Each structure stands twice: as C-alpha cells, then as structure tokens.
PDB file of C-alpha atoms and ligand atoms in Angstrom:
ATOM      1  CA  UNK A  10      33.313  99.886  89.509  1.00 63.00           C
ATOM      2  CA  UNK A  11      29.818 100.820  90.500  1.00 74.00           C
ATOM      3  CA  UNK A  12      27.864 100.521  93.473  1.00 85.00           C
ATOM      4  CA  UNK A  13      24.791  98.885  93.044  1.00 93.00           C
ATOM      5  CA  UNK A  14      22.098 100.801  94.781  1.00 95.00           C
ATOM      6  CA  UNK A  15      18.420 100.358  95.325  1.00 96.00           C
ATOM      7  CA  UNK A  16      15.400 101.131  93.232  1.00 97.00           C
ATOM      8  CA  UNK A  17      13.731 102.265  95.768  1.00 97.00           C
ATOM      9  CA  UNK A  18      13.784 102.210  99.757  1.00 96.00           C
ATOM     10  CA  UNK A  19      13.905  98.808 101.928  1.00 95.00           C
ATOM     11  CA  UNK A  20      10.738  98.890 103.594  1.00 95.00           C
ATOM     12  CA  UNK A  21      11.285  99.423 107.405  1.00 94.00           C
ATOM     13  CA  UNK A  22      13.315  96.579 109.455  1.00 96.00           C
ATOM     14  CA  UNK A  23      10.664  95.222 112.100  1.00 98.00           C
ATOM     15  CA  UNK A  24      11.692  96.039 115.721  1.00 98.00           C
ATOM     16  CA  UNK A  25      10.534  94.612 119.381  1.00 98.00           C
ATOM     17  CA  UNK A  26      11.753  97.317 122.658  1.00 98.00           C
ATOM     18  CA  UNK A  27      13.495  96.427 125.062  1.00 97.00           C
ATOM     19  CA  UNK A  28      11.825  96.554 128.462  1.00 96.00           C
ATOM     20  CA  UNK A  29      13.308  99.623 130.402  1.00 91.00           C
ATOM     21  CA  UNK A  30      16.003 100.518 127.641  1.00 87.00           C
ATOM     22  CA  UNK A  31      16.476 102.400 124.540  1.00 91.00           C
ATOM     23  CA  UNK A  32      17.889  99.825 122.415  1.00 95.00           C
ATOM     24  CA  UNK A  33      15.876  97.928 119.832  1.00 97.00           C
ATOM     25  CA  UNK A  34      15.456  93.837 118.760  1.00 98.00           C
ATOM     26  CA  UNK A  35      16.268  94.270 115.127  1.00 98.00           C
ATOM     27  CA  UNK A  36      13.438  91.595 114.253  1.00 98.00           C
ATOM     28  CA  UNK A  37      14.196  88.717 111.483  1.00 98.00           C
ATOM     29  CA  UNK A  38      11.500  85.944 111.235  1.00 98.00           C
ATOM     30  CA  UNK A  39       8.366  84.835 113.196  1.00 98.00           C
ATOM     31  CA  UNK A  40       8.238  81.091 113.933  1.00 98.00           C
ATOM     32  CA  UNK A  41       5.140  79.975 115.855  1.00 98.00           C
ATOM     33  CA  UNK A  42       4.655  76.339 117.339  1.00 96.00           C
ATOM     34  CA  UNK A  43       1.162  74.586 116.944  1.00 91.00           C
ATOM     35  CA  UNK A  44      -0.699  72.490 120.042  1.00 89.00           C
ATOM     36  CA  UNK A  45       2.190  72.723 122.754  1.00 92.00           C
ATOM     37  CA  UNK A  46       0.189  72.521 125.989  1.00 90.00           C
ATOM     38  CA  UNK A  47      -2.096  69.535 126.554  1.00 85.00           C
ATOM     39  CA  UNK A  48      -5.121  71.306 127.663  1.00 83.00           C
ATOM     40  CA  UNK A  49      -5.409  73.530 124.223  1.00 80.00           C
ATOM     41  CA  UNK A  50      -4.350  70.179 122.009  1.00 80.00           C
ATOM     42  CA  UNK A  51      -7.250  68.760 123.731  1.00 83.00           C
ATOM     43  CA  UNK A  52     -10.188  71.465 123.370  1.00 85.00           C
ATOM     44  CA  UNK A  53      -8.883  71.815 119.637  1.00 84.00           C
ATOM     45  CA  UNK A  54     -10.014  67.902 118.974  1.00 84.00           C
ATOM     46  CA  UNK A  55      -6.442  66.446 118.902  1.00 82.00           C
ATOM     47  CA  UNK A  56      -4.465  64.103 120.850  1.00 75.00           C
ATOM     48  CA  UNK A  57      -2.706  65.481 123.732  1.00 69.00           C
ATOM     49  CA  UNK A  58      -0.087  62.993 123.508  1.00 72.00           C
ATOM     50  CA  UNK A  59       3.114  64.307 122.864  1.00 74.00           C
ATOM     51  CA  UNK A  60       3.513  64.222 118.924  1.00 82.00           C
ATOM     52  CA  UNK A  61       6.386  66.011 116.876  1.00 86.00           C
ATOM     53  CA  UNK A  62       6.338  69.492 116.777  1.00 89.00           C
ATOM     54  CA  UNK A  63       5.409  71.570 114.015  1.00 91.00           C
ATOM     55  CA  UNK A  64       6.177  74.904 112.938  1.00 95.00           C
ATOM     56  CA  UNK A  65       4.055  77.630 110.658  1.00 96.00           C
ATOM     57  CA  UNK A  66       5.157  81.388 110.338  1.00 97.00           C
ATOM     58  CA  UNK A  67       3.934  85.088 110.742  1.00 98.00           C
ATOM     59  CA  UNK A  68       5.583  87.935 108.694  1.00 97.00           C
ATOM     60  CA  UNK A  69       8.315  90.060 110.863  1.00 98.00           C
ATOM     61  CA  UNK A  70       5.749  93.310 109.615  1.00 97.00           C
ATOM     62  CA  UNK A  71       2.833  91.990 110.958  1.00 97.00           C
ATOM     63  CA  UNK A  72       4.209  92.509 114.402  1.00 98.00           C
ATOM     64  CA  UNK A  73       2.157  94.873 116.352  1.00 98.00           C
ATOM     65  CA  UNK A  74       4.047  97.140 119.053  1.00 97.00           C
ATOM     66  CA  UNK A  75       2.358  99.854 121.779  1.00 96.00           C
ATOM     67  CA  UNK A  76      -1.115  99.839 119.356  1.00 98.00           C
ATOM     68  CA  UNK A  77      -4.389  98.266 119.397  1.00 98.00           C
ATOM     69  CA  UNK A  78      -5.472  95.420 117.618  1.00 98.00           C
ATOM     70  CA  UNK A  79      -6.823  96.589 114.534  1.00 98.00           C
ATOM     71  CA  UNK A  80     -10.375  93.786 114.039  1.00 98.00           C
ATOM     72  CA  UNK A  81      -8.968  91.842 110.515  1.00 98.00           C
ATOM     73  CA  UNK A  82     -11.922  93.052 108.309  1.00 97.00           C
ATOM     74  CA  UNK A  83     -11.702  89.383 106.071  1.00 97.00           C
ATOM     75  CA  UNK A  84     -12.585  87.231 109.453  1.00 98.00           C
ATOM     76  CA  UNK A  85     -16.204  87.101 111.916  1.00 97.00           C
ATOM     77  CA  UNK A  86     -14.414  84.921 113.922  1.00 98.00           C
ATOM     78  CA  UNK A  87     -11.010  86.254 115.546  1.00 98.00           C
ATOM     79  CA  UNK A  88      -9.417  84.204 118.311  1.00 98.00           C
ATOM     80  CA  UNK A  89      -6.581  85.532 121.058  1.00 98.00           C
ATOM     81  CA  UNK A  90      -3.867  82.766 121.575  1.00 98.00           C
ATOM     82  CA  UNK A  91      -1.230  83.850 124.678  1.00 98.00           C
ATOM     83  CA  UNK A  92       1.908  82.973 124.112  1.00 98.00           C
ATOM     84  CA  UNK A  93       5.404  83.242 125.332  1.00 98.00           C
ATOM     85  CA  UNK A  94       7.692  84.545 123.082  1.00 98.00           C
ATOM     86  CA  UNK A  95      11.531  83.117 122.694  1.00 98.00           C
ATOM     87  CA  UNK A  96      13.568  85.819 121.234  1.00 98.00           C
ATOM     88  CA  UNK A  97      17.063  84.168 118.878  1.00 98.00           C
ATOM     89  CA  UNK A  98      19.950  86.405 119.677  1.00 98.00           C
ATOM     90  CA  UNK A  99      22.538  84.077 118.234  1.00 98.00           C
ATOM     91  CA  UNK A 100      22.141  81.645 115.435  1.00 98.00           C
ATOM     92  CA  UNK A 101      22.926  78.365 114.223  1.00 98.00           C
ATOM     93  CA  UNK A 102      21.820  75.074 112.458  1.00 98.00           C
ATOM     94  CA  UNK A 103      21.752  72.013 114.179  1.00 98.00           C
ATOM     95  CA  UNK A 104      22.067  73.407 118.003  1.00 98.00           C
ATOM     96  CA  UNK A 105      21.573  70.550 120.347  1.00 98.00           C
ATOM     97  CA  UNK A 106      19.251  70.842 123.500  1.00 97.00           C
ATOM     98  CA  UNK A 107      22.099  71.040 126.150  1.00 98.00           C
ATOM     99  CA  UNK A 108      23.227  74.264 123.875  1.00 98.00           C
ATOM    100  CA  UNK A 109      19.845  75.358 122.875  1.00 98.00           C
ATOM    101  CA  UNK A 110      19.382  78.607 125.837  1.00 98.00           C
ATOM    102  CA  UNK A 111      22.984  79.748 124.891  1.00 98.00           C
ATOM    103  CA  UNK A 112      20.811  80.938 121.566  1.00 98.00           C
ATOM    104  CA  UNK A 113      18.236  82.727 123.892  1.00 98.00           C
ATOM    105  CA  UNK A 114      18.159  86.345 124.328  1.00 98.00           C
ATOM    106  CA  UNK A 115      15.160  87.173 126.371  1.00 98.00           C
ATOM    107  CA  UNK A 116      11.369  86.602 126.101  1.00 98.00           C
ATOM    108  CA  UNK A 117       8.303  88.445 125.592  1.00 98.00           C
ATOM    109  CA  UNK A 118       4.286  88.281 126.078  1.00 98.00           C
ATOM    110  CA  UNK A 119       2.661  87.911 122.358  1.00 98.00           C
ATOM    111  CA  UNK A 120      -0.532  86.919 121.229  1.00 98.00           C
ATOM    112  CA  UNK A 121      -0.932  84.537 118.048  1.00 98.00           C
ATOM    113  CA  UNK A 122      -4.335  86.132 117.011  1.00 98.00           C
ATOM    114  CA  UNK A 123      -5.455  84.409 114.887  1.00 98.00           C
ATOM    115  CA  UNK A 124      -8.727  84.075 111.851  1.00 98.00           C
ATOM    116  CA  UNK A 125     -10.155  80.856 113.340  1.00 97.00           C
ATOM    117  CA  UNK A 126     -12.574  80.551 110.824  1.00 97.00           C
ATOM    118  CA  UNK A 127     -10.457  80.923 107.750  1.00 97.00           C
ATOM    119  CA  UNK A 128      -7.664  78.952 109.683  1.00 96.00           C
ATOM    120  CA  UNK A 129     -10.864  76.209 110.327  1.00 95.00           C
ATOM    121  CA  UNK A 130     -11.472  76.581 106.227  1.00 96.00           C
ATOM    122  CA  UNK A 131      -8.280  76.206 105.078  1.00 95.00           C
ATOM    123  CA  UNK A 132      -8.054  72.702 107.268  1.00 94.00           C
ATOM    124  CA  UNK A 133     -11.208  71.353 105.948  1.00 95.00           C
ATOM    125  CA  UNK A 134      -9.300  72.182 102.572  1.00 96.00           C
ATOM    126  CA  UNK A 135      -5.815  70.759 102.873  1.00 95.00           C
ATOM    127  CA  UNK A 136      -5.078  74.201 102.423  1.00 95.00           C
ATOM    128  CA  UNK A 137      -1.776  76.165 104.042  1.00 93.00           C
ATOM    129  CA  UNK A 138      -2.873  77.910 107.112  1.00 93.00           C
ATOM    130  CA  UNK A 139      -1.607  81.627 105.946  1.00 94.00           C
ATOM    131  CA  UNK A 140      -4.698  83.248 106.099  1.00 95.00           C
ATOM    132  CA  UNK A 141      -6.226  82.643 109.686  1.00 97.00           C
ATOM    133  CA  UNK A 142      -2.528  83.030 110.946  1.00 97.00           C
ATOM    134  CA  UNK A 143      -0.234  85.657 109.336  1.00 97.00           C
ATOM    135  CA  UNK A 144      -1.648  89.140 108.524  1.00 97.00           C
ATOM    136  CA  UNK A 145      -1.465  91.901 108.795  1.00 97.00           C
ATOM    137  CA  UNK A 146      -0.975  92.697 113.136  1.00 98.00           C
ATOM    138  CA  UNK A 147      -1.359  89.084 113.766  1.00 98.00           C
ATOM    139  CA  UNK A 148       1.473  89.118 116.605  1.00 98.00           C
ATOM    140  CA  UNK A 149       0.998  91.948 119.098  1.00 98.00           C
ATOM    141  CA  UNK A 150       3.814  91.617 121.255  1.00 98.00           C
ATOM    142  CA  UNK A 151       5.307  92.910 124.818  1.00 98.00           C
ATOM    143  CA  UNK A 152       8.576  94.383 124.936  1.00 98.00           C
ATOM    144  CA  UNK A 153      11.497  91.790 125.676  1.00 98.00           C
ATOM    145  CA  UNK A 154      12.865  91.241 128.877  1.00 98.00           C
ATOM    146  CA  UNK A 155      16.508  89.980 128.788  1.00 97.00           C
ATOM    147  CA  UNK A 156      17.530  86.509 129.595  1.00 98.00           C
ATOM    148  CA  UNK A 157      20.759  88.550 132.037  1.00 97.00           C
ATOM    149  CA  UNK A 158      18.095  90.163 133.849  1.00 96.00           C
ATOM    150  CA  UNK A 159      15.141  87.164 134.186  1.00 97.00           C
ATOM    151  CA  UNK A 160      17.171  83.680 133.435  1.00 98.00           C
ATOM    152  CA  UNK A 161      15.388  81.479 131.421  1.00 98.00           C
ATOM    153  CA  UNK A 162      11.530  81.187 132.937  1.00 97.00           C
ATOM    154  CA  UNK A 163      10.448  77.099 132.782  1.00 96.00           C
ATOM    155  CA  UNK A 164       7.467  78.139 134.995  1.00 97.00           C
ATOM    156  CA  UNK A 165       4.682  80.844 136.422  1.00 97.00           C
ATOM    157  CA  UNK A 166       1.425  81.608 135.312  1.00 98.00           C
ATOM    158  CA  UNK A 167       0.588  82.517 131.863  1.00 98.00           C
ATOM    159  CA  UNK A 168      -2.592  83.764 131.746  1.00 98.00           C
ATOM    160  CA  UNK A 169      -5.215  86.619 129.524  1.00 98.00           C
ATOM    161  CA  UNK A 170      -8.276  88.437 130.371  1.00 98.00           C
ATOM    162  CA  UNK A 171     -10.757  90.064 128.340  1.00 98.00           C
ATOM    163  CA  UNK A 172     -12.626  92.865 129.891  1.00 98.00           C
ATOM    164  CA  UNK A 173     -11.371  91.920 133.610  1.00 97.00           C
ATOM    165  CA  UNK A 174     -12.204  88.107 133.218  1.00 98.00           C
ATOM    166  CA  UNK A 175      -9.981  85.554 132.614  1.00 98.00           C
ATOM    167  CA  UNK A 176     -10.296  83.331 129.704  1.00 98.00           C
ATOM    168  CA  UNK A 177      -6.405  82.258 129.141  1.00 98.00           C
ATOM    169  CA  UNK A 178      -4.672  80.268 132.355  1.00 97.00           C
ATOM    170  CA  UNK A 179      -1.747  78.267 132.646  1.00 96.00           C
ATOM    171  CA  UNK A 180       1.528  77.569 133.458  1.00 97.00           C
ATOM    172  CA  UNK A 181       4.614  77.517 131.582  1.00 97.00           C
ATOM    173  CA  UNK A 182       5.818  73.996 133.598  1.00 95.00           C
ATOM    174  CA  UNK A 183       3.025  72.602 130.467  1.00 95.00           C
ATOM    175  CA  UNK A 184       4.555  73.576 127.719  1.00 95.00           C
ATOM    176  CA  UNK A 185       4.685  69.909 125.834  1.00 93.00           C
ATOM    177  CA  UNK A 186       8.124  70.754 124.165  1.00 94.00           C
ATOM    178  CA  UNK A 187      10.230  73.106 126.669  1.00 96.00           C
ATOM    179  CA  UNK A 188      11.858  75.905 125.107  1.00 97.00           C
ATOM    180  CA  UNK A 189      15.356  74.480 124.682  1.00 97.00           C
ATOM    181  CA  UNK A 190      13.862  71.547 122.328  1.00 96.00           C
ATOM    182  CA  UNK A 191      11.856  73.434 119.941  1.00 96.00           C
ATOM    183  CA  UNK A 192      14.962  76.080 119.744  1.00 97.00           C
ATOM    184  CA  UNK A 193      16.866  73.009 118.290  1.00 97.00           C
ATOM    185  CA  UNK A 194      14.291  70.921 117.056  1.00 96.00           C
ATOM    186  CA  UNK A 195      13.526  74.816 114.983  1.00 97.00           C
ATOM    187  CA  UNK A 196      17.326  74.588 114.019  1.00 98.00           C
ATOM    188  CA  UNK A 197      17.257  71.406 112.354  1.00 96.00           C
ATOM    189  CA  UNK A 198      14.638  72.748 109.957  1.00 96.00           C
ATOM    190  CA  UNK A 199      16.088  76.302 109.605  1.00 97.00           C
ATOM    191  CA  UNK A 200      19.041  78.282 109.986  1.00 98.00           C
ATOM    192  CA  UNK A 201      18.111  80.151 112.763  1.00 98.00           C
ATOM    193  CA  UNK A 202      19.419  84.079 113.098  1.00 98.00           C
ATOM    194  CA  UNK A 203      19.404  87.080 115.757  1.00 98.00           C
ATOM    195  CA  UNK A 204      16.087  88.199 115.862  1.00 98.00           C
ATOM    196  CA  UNK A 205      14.293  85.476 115.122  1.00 98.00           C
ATOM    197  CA  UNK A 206      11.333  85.396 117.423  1.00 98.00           C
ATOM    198  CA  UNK A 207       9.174  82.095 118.766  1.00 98.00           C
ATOM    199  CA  UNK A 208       5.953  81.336 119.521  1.00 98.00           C
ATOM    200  CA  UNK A 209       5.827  78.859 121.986  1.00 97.00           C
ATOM    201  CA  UNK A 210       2.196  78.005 121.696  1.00 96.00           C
ATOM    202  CA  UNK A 211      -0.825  78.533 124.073  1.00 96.00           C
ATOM    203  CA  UNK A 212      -2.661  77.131 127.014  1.00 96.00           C
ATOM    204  CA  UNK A 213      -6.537  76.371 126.716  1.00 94.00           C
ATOM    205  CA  UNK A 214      -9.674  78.968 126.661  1.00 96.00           C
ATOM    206  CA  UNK A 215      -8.658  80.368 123.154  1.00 96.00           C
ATOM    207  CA  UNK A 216     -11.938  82.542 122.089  1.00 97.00           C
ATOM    208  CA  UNK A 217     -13.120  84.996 120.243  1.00 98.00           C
ATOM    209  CA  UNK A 218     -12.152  89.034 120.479  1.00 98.00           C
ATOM    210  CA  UNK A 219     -14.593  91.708 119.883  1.00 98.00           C
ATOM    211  CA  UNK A 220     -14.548  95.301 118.902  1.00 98.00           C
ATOM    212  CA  UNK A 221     -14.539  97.093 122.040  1.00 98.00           C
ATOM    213  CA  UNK A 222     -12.521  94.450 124.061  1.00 98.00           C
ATOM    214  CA  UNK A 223      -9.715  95.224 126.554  1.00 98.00           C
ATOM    215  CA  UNK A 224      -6.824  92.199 126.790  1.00 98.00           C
ATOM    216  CA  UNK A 225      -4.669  91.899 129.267  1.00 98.00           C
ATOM    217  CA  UNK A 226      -2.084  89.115 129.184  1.00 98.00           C
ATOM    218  CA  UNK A 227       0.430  88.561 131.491  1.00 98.00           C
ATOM    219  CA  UNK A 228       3.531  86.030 132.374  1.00 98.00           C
ATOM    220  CA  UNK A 229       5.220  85.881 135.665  1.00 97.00           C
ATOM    221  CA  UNK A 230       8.401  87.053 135.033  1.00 93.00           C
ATOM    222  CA  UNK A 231       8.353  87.941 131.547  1.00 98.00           C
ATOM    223  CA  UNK A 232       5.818  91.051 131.687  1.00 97.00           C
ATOM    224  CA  UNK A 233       2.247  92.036 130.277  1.00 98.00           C
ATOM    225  CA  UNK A 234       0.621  93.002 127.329  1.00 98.00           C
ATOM    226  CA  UNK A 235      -2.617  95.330 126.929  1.00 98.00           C
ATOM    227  CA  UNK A 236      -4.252  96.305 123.836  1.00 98.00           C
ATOM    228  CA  UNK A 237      -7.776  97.105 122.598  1.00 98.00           C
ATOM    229  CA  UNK A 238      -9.665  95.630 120.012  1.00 98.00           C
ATOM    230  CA  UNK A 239     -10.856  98.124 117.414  1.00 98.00           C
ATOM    231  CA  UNK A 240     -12.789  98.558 114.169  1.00 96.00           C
ATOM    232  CA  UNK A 241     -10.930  98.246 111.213  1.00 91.00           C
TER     233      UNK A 241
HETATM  234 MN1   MN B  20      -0.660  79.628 118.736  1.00 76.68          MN
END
C-alpha cells in the first residue's frame, strides 16, 4: 500500500503567541461578529436594539503578528476596529450558554481593520463583504493571555489611540451579546474547533488609519497591541 503524499508543501499553519511563554495557538478559523456594542451600531446608521447576531470571516493567514500594518494598496479609506478576541480551545456544535466559557481558552487584543469604502460598496451592492474585511493582514492581533491566568474578562476598558489620542473607548460590560452567547450562538452555525479565534466586535470612534500612524490598543486585563501603519 502506498502513502499518499503531497504535491507540494502545506502552506504554513497560522499561529497567535502566547503571552510570556514559548508555546504557540495553532490557529484554525477567524470568525468576526458585526455591530455588538450600541454606541458603534448607532454611528454606523443602524438600530442599536439588540438584533440577532451575525457572523462574517477573515482568513487564518491574514493574521498579522509582531509587524506593522502594511496600508492595503486597493482601499483610500482604511478603518481600525478594536476588538477583543475569544480564542476556541475546545470544540463542539450546539454548546449551550451555561457551557459556552468551558470552550474558552484565553483572549487577545485584535483589530478588525477593515476597507470601509469597498466594505461601504459592496453594501450599496448586495454584495458579500470579503473585500473591505478579509485580506491580506486584516487582523493584527496581541498575543493571548490564558483564561487560567486572567478568568474570563466581562468588563474594563477597551480602548485605541492613534498618535497619543484616543479615538476607540469603551467597556467590555457593552458588548450587546456577551461572550458566552455568541460562542454558542457561533456553534449552532458551525462546528467550532481549537483555534478558532473571535471577534467580538467594536465600540464607537471607528476611523480612518494613515501611513505614518502609531496605534495603540489596549484591554484591561487582556493586554495591548502597537503597530505602525506603513506604505505598501
Ligand atoms: Mn468589527
């Protein structure tokens, strides 16, 4: 019997660090939630009333660890979106929200940079959001911090400053859907795996990025993120 074998190389696994260790998040999908805290539903033109979630994704690869931001040469208009990040470190399908945390592994600081004005084109189009949201380094991300060494944060400020002023504030006590219902509101869609990584959406004072920019973003508890923005 033979071995099938590959015709050529897998192409690198994507990997988050682990804050103050040497072992690695071996990373499987990027799930990101849309309009989760009132005050960004609001200055996007939507209802802040609580509506159903709803999901889109980013590529594992275009994760972007310890670099700069690379300025996405297809957009004029590129937007920084703070977010908490809920890292999966055991599956399942159908995980209720009493279970949900036993799922969580840690949590991280990521931004959901996104192309706001292909995103906006793509909406005026009935069109699938991929290009303003995933490409390539569209979710520069912290290292994680374990859930054994921080618990499960449900507040504490969540904020990001460009150039020494902040633009990003909030608190994580506004998320609309807490973390344990969009793990298993997530799970009743997909079948979620280790290493599956979630955006938990952002707070209000999304704006632009320019070459040259410094952002800082930070969570209480979770840890802080700093990258320049630079040419392509
Ligand atoms: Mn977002």
């Amino acid at each position: 019997m033979t071995t099938a074998s590959y015709l050529f190389p897998p192409s690198p696994l994507a990997t988050l660090p682990i804050a103050g260790g040497s072992q690695l998040i071996p990373v499987h999908r990027i799930y990101c939630i849309g309009r989760n805290y009132e005050a960004h539903a609001v200055e996007m033109g939507h209802d802040p009333n609580k509506e159903p979630p709803f999901f889109f994704q980013k590529n594992a690869d275009s994760l972007l660890v310890n670099a700069d931001f690379p300025f996405p040469k297809q957009s004029q208009d590129v937007h920084h979106e703070v977010e908490m990040v809920v890292v999966i470190g055991k599956g399942g399908e159908s995980i209720s929200v009493e279970n949900a945390l036993d799922h969580v592994i840690g949590y991280a600081v990521g931004l959901d940079m996104t192309c706001r004005d292909l995103q906006a084109e793509a909406k005026k189009l009935g069109r699938p959001w991929e290009p303003g949201k995933s490409f390539e380094n569209a979710a520069p991300c912290s290292a994680v911090v374990l859930a054994s060494d921080i618990g499960h944060p449900s507040q504490g400020e969540i904020n990001l400053s460009i150039n020494g002023e902040v633009r990003q504030k909030g608190d994580l006590n506004q998320l609309i859907w807490k973390v344990p219902e969009l793990v298993s509101v997530l799970s009743n869609f997909y079948r979620l795996l280790p290493g599956d990584l979630i955006f938990s959406g952002t707070p209000s004072g999304v704006g632009p990025v320019r070459v040259g920019d410094r952002l800082e973003a930070r969570i209480a508890s979770v840890g802080s993120l700093s990258l320049a923005v630079v040419a392509p």
